[in-house]
Coordinates of C-alpha atoms and ligand atoms in Angstrom, one line a residue:
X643 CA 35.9 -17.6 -0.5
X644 CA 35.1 -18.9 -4.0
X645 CA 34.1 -17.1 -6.7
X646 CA 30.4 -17.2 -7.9
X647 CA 29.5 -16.2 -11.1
X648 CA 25.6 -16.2 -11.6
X649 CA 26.0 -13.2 -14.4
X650 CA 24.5 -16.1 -17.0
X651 CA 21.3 -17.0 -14.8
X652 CA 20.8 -13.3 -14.3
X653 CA 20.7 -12.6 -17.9
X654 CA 18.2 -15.1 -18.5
X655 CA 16.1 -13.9 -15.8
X656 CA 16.1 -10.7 -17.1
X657 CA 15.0 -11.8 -20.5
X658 CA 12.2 -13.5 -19.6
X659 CA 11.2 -10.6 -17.4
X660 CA 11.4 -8.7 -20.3
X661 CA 9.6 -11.1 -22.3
X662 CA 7.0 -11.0 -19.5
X663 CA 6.6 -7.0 -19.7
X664 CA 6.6 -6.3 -23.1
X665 CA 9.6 -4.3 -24.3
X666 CA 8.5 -1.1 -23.6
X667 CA 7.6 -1.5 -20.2
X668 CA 10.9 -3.5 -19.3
X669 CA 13.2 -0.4 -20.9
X670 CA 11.4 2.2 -18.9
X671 CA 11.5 -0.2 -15.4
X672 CA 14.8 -1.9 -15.8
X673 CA 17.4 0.9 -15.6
X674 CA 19.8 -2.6 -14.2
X675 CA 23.4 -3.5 -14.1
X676 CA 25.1 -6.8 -13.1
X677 CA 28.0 -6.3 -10.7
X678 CA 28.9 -9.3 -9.3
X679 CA 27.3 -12.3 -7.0
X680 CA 28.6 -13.9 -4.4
X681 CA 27.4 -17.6 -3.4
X682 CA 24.1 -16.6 -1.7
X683 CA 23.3 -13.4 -3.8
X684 CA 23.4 -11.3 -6.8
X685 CA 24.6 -7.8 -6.6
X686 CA 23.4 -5.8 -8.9
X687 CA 22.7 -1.5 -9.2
X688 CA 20.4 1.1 -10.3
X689 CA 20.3 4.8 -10.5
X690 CA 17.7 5.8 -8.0
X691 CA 16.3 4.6 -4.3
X692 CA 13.1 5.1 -6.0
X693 CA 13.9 2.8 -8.8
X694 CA 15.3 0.3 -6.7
X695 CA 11.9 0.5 -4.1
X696 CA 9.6 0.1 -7.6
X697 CA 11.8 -3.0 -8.9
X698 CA 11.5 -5.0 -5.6
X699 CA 7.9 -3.7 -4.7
X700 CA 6.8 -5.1 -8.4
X701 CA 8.8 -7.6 -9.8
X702 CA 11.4 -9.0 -7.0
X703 CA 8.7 -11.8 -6.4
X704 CA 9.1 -12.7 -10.6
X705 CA 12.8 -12.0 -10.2
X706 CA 13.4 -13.9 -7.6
X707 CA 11.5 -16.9 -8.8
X708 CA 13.1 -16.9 -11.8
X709 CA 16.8 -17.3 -10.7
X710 CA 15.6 -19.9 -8.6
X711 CA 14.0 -22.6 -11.1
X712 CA 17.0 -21.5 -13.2
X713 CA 19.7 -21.7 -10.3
X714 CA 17.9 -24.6 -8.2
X715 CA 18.3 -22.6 -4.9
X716 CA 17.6 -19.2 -3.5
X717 CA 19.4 -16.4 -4.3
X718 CA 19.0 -13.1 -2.9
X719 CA 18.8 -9.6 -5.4
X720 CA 20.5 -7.2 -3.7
X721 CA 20.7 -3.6 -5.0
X722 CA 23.0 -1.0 -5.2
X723 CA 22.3 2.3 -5.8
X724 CA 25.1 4.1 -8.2
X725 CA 23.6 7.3 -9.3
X726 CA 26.7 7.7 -11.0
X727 CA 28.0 9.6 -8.8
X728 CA 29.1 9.1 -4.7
X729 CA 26.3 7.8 -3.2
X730 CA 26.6 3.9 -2.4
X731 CA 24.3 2.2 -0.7
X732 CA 23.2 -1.3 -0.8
X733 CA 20.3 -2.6 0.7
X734 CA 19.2 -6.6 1.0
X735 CA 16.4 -7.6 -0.9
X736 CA 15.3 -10.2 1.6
X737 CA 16.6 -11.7 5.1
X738 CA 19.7 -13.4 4.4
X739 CA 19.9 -16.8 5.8
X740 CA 23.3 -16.8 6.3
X741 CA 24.7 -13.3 7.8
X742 CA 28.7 -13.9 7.6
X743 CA 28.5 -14.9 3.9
X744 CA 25.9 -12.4 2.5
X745 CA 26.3 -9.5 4.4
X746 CA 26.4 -6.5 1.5
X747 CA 29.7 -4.5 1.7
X748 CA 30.0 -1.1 3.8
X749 CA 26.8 -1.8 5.4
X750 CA 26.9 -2.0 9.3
X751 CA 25.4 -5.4 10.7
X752 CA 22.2 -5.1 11.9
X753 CA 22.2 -5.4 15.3
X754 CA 18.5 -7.5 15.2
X755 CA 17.1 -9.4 13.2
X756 CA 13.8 -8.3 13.6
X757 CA 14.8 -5.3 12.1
X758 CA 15.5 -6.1 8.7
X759 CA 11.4 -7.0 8.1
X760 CA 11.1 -3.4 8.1
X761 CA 12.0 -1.1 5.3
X762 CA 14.2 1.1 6.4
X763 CA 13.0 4.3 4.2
X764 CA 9.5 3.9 6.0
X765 CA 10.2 6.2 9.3
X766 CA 8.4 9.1 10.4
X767 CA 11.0 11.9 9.0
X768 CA 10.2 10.5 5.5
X769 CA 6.6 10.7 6.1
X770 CA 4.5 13.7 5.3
X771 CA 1.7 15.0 7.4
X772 CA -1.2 16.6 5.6
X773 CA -5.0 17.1 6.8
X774 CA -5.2 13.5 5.6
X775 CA -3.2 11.8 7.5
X776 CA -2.3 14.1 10.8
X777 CA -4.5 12.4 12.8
X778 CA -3.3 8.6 12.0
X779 CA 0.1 10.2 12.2
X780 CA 0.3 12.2 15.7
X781 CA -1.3 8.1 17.3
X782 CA 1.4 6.6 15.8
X783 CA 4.6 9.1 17.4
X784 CA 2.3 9.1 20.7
X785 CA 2.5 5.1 20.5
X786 CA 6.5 5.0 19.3
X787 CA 7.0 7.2 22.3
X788 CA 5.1 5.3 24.8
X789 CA 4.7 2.0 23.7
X790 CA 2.0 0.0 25.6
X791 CA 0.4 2.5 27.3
X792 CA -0.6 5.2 24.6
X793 CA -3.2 3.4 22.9
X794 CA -3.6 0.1 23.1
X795 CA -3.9 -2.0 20.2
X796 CA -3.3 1.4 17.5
X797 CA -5.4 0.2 14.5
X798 CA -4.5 2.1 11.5
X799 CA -7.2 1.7 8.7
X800 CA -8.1 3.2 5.0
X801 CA -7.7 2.8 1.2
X802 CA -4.7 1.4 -0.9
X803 CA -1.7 3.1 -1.2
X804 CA -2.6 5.4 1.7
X805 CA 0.3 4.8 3.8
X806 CA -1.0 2.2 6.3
X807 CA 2.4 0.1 5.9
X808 CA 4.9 2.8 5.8
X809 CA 3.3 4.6 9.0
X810 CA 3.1 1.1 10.9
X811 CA 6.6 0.4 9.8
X812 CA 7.8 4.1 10.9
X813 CA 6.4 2.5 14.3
X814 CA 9.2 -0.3 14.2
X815 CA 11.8 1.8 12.9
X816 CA 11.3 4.2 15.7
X817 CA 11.5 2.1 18.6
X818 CA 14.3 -0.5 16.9
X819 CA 16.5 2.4 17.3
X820 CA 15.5 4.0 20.4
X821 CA 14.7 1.2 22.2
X822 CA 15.7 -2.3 23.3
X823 CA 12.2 -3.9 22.4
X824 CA 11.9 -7.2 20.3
X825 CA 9.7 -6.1 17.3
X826 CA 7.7 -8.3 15.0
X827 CA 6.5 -6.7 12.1
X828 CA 4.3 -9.5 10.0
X829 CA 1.1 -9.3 7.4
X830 CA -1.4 -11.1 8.5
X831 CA -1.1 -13.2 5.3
X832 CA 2.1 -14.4 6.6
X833 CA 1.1 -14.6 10.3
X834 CA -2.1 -16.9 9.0
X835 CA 0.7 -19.2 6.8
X836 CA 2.9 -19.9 9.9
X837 CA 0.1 -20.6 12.1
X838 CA -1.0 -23.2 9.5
X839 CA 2.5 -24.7 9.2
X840 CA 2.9 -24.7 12.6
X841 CA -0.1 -26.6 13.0
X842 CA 1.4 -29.0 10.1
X843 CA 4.1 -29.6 11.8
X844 CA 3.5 -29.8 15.3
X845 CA 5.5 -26.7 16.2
X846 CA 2.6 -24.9 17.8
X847 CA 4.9 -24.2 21.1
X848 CA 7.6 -22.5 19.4
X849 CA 4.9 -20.5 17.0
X850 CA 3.1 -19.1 20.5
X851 CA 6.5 -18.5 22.1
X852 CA 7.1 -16.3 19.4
X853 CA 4.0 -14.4 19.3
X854 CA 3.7 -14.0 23.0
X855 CA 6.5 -12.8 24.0
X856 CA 7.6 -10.2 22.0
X857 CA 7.5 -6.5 23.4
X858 CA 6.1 -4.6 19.7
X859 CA 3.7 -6.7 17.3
X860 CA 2.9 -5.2 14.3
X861 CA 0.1 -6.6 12.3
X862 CA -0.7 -5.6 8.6
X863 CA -3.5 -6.0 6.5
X864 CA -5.9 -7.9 9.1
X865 CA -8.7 -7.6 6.9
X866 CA -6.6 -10.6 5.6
X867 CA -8.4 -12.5 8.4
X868 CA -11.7 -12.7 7.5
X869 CA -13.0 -16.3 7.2
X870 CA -9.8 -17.3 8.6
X871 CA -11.7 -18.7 11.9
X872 CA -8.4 -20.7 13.1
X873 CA -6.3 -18.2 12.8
X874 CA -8.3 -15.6 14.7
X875 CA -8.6 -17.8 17.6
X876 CA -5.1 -18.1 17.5
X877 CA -4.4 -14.5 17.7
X878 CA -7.2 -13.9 19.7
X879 CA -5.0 -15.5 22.5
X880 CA -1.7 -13.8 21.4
X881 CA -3.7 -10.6 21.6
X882 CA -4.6 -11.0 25.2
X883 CA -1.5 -12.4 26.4
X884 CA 0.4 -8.9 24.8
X885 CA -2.6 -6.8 25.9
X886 CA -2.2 -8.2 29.6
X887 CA 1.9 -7.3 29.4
X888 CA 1.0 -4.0 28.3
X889 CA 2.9 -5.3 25.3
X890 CA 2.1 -2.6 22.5
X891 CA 0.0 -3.9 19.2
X892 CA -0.4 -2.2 15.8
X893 CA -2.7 -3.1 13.1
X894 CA -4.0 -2.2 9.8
X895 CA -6.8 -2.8 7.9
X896 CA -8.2 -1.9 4.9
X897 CA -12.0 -1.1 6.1
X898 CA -13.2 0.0 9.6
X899 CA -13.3 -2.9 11.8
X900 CA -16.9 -2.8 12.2
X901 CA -17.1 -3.0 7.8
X902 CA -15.1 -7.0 8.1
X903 CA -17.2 -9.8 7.7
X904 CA -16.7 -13.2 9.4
X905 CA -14.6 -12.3 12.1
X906 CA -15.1 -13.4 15.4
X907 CA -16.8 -10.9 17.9
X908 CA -14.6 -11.2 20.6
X909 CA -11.6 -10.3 18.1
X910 CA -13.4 -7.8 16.4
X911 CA -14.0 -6.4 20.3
X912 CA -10.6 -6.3 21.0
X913 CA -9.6 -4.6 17.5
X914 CA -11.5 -2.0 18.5
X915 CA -10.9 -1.1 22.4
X916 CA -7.5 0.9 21.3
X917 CA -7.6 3.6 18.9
X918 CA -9.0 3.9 15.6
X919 CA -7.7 5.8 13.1
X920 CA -8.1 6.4 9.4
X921 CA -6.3 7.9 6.3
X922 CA -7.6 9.7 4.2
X923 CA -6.5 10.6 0.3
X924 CA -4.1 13.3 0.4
X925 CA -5.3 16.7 -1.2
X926 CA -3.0 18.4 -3.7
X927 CA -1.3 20.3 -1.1
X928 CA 0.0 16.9 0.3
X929 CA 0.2 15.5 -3.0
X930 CA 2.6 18.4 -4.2
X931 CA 4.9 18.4 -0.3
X932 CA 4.9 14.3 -1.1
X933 CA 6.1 14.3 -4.5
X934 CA 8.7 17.3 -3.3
X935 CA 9.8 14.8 -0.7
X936 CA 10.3 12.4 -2.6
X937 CA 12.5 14.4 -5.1
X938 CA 14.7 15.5 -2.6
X939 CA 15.4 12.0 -1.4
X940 CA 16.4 11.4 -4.4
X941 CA 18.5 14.1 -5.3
X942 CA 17.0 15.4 -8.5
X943 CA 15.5 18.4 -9.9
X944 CA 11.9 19.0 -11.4
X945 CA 10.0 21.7 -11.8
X946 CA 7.0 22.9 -9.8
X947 CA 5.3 22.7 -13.1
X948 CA 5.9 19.3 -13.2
X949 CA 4.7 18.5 -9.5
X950 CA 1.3 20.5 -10.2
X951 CA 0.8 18.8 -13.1
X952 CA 1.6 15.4 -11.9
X953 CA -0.1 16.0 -8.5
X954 CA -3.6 17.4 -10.4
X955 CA -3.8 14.3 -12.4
X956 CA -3.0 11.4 -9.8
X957 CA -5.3 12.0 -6.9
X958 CA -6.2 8.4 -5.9
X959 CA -3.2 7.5 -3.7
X960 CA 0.4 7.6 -3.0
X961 CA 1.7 4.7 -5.0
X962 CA 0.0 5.6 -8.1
X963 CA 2.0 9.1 -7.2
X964 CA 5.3 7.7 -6.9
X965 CA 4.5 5.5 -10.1
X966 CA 4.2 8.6 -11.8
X967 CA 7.3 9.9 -10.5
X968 CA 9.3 7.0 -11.3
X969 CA 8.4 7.1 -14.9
X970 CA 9.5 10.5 -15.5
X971 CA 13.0 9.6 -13.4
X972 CA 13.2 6.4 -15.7
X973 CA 12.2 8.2 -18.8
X974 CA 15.1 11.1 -17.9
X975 CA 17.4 8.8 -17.0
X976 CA 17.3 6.8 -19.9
X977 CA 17.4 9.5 -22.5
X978 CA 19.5 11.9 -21.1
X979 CA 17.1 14.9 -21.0
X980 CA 15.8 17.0 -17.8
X981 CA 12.4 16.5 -17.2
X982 CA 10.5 19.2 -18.5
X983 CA 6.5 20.3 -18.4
X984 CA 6.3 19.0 -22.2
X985 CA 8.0 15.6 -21.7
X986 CA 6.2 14.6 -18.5
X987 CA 2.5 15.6 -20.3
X988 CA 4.1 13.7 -23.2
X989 CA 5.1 10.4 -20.8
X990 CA 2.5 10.4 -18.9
X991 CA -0.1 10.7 -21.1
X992 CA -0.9 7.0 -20.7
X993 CA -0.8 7.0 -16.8
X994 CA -2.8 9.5 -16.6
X995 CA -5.4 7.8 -18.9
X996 CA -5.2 4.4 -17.4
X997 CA -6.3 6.4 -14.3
X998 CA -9.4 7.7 -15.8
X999 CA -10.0 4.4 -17.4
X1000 CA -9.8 2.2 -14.4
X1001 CA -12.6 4.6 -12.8
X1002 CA -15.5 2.7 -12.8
X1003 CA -18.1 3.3 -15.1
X1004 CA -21.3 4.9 -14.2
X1005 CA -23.4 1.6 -14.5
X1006 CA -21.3 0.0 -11.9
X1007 CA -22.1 2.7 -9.5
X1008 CA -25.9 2.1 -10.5
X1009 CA -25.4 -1.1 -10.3
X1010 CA -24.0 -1.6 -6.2
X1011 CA -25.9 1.0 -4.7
X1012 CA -28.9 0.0 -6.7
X1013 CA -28.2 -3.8 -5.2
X1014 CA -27.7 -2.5 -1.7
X1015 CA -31.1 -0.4 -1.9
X1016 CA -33.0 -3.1 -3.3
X1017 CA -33.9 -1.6 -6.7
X1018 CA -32.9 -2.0 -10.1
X1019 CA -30.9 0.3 -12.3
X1020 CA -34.1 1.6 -14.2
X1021 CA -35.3 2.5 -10.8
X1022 CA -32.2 4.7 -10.7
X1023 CA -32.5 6.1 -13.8
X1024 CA -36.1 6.7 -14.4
X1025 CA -38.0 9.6 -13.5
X1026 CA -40.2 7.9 -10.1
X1027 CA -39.6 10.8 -7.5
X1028 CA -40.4 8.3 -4.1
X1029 CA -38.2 8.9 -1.1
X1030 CA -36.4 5.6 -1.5
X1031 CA -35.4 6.0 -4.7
X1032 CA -34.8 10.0 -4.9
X1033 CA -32.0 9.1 -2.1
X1034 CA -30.1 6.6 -3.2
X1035 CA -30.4 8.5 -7.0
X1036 CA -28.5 11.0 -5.5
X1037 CA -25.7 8.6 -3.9
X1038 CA -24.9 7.7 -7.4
X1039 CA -24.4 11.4 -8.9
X1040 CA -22.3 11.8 -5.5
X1041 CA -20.5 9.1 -6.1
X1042 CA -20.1 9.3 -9.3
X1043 CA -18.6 12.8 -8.5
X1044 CA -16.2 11.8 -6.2
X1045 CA -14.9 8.7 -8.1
X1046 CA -14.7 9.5 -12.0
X1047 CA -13.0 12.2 -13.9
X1048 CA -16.6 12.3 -15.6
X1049 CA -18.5 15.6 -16.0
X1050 CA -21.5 16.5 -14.5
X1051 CA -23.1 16.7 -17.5
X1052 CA -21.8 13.3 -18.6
X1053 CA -23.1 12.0 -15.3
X1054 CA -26.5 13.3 -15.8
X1055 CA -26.4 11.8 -19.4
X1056 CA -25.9 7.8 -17.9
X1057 CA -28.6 8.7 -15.4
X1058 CA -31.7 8.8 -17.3
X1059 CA -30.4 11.8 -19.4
X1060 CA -30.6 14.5 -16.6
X1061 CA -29.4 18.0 -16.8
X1062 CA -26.0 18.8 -15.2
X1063 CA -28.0 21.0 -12.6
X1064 CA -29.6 18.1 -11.6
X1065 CA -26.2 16.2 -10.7
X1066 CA -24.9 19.4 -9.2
X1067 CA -28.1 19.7 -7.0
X1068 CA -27.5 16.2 -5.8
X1069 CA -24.3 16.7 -5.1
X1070 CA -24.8 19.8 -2.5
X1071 CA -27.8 17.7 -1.2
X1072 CA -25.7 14.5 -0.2
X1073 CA -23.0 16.9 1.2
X1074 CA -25.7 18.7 3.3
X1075 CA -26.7 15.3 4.7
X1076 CA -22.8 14.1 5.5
X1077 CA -22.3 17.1 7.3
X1078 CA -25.9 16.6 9.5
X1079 CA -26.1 12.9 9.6
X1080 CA -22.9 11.3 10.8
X1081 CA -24.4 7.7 9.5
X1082 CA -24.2 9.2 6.1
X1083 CA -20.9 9.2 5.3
X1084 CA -19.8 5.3 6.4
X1085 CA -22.5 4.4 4.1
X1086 CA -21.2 6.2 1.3
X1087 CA -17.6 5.4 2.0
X1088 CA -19.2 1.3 2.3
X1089 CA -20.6 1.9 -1.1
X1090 CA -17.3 3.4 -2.8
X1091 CA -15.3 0.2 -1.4
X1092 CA -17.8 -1.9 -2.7
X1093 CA -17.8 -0.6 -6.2
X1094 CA -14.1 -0.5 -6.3
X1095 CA -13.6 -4.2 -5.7
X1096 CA -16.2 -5.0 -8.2
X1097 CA -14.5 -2.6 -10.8
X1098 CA -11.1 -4.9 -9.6
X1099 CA -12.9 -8.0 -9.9
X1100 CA -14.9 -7.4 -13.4
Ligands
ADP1467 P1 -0.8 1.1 2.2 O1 -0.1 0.2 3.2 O2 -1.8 1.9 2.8 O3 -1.3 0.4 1.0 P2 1.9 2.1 1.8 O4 2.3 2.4 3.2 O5 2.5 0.9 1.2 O6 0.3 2.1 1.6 O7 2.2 3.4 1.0 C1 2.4 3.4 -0.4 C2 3.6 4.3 -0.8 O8 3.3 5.7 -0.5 C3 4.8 4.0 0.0 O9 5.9 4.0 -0.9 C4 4.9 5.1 1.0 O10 6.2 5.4 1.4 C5 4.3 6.2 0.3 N1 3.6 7.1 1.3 C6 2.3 6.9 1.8 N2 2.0 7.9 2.6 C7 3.0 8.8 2.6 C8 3.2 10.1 3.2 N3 2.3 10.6 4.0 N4 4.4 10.7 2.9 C9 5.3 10.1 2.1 N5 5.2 9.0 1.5 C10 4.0 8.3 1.7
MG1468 MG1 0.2 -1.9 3.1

């Protein structure tokens, strides 16, 4: 087979990556070598799984772009992991077209194609079970054990970063080795795009062949769906023709089911039916047994220290953890040194700030619940005691609790200067009425998502 030599392309795609990044960002992400490429592909290796999952979850899109308005076709990054040490593995970035020329050396072919969608590091023995998540996690081993009858769809639903993917994923792992099933693991993003191509070009039989007659579908992300009115019919029919097969379904979603807007009833009716799950944020006991996990993968030593301090600081989800974690490995890596207490308070200084500072402020909170009470912020803030106002007052401190790093007494400062007491008061009060009004706590949870996506937004 010839030789291709794409070393020159990949050096320019790297320095515009680095222009893109700034340097200082590009030196801690970009632990990269060049090994070789073959006609297809582009081998190249870094030091850690970890660092390989970051690359490809944040910049294999840019990456891959790049080499191809430089190369004029698509070329596939694949990684290899050389820790320096014995441990070679190589893993392709994306589905080869073309499995004879670009299968990756030592690697056993994949006996379906199906398979390769899923990530192979998302199975159940690399996912940890806390209070969270135990739950979300015991439906989904019931479902890989008996698919199609368990529950019927599995609907896995919750926040960012929560593990919705990895668990759905741990779902098709499973059963792609332990059983002979066809599994189709797409986001709904993509499932919406083929349907429309499809459409485009009059390959709607082959599209529904597809669909229909696979044995495992796993959907993620259907909140994707909303307003997508074509597309829902479309799997509205898939999902009764799998459901009537006793054909097992998964799907995620960001927001309970009943939370999406513009999605047709009967869908939304057949979302629901299965079983409903959420996840939850981990608490720091998880946090601290996920980052652990993660080290061990990865062969390399921290110290508790390190974990608690890490854990305490990065409570919103799992990725921002495993950010975390892959700056320190970068940071160690790069200069030599073991990662001690000092350096990671030193390295992650800015993470952890960025944190705090994308919290939203106070006046958003005011502002959304506020808006979904029909009052103004003044109302909020002033000093008028009614029952419709008192309420939703305290939703704010609550809130404001739950989502910022700020004090109490800083909290009781943006709302018309109130004493710390006061925000501590309302705190107990709101948790008295989650625990005796089971409406309280959707609404609440309604409110955070709300205020998130306009903190994202603004
Ligand atoms: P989501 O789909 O909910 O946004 P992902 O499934 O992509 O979240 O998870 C984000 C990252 O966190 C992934 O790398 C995943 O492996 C990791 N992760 C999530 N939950 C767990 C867990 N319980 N144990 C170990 N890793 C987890
Ligand atoms: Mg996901």
């Amino acid at each position: 087979m010839a030789e291709w030599d794409y070393e020159q392309i990949w050096k320019e795609t790297i320095d515009y990556v680095r222009e893109e990044l700034g340097e200082q960002e590009f030196s801690l992400g970009f632990n990269i070598n060049y090994i070789r490429s073959t006609e297809h592909e582009i081998v190249i290796s870094v030091p850690t799984s970890l660092q390989r999952d970051m690359l490809k979850k944040r910049y294999l899109g840019t990456m891959e772009n790049k080499l191809k308005t430089l190369s004029d076709k698509k070329l596939s990054i694949v990684f290899e992991i050389d820790s320096g040490q014995n441990n070679k593995e190589a893993v392709p970035s994306s589905v080869p077209e073309n499995t004879k020329t670009t299968q990756a050396p030592g690697r056993p072919a994949k006996k379906k194609e199906n398979y390769l969608y899923l990530r192979e590091n998302y199975t159940f023995d690399k996912y940890v079970i806390g209070e969270n998540n135990n739950f979300a996690a015991n439906a989904a081993i019931a479902v890989s054990r008996n698919p199609g009858n368990a529950y019927n769809p599995l609907l896995i639903y919750g926040g960012v970063g929560l593990g919705k993917t990895h668990l759905m994923q741990a779902i098709g792992n499973y059963l792609s080795t332990n059983s002979d099933s066809k599994i189709i693991y797409i986001t709904a993003e993509s499932f919406t795009n083929e349907f429309i191509q499809a459409l485009q070009e009059n390959k709607m039989p082959a599209f529904k062949n597809k669909y229909r007659y696979t044995d495992i579908l796993l959907i993620d992300d259907v909140h994707f769906l909303q307003n997508k009115l074509g597309t829902q019919e479309e799997l509205f029919h898939t999902f009764n023709s799998l459901y009537n097969a006793k054909k097992q379904m998964v799907l995620t979603c960001d927001r309970p089911i009943s939370e999406l807007k513009n999605l047709n009833d009967r869908l939304r009716t057949r979302f629901e039916m299965g079983l409903n799950v959420d996840l939850q944020p981990p608490n720091y006991e998880t946090r601290c047994a996920i980052l652990k996990k993660k080290i061990e993968a990865n062969n390399i030593s921290i110290p508790d220290e390190v974990i608690a301090l890490v854990s305490k600081n990065v409570s919103s989800n799992i990725r921002d953890l495993e950010a975390a974690l892959i700056k320190l490995i970068a940071y160690s890596e790069l200069v030599g040194k073991p990662i001690t207490l000092e350096i990671a308070q030193q390295q992650l200084k800015d993470v952890f700030a960025s944190f705090r500072q994308s919290n939203m402020s106070i006046d958003t909170i005011l502002r959304i619940v506020a808006e979904q009470h029909n009052l103004t912020i003044n109302d909020l803030k002033g000093r008028k005691r009614t029952q419709n106002i008192v309420i939703p007052r305290q939703v704010s401190m609550y809130i404001a609790r739950q989502i910022t790093e700020y004090s109490t007494t800083e909290i009781g400062q943006s709302i018309g200067g109130r004493d710390h007491t006061t925000v501590m008061h309302s705190c107990n009060m709101i948790e008295e009425r989650i625990r005796s009004d089971p409406h309280m706590d959707p609404k609440i949870q309604n409110l955070i998502r709300q205020i998130k996506e306009y903190s994202a937004k603004s």
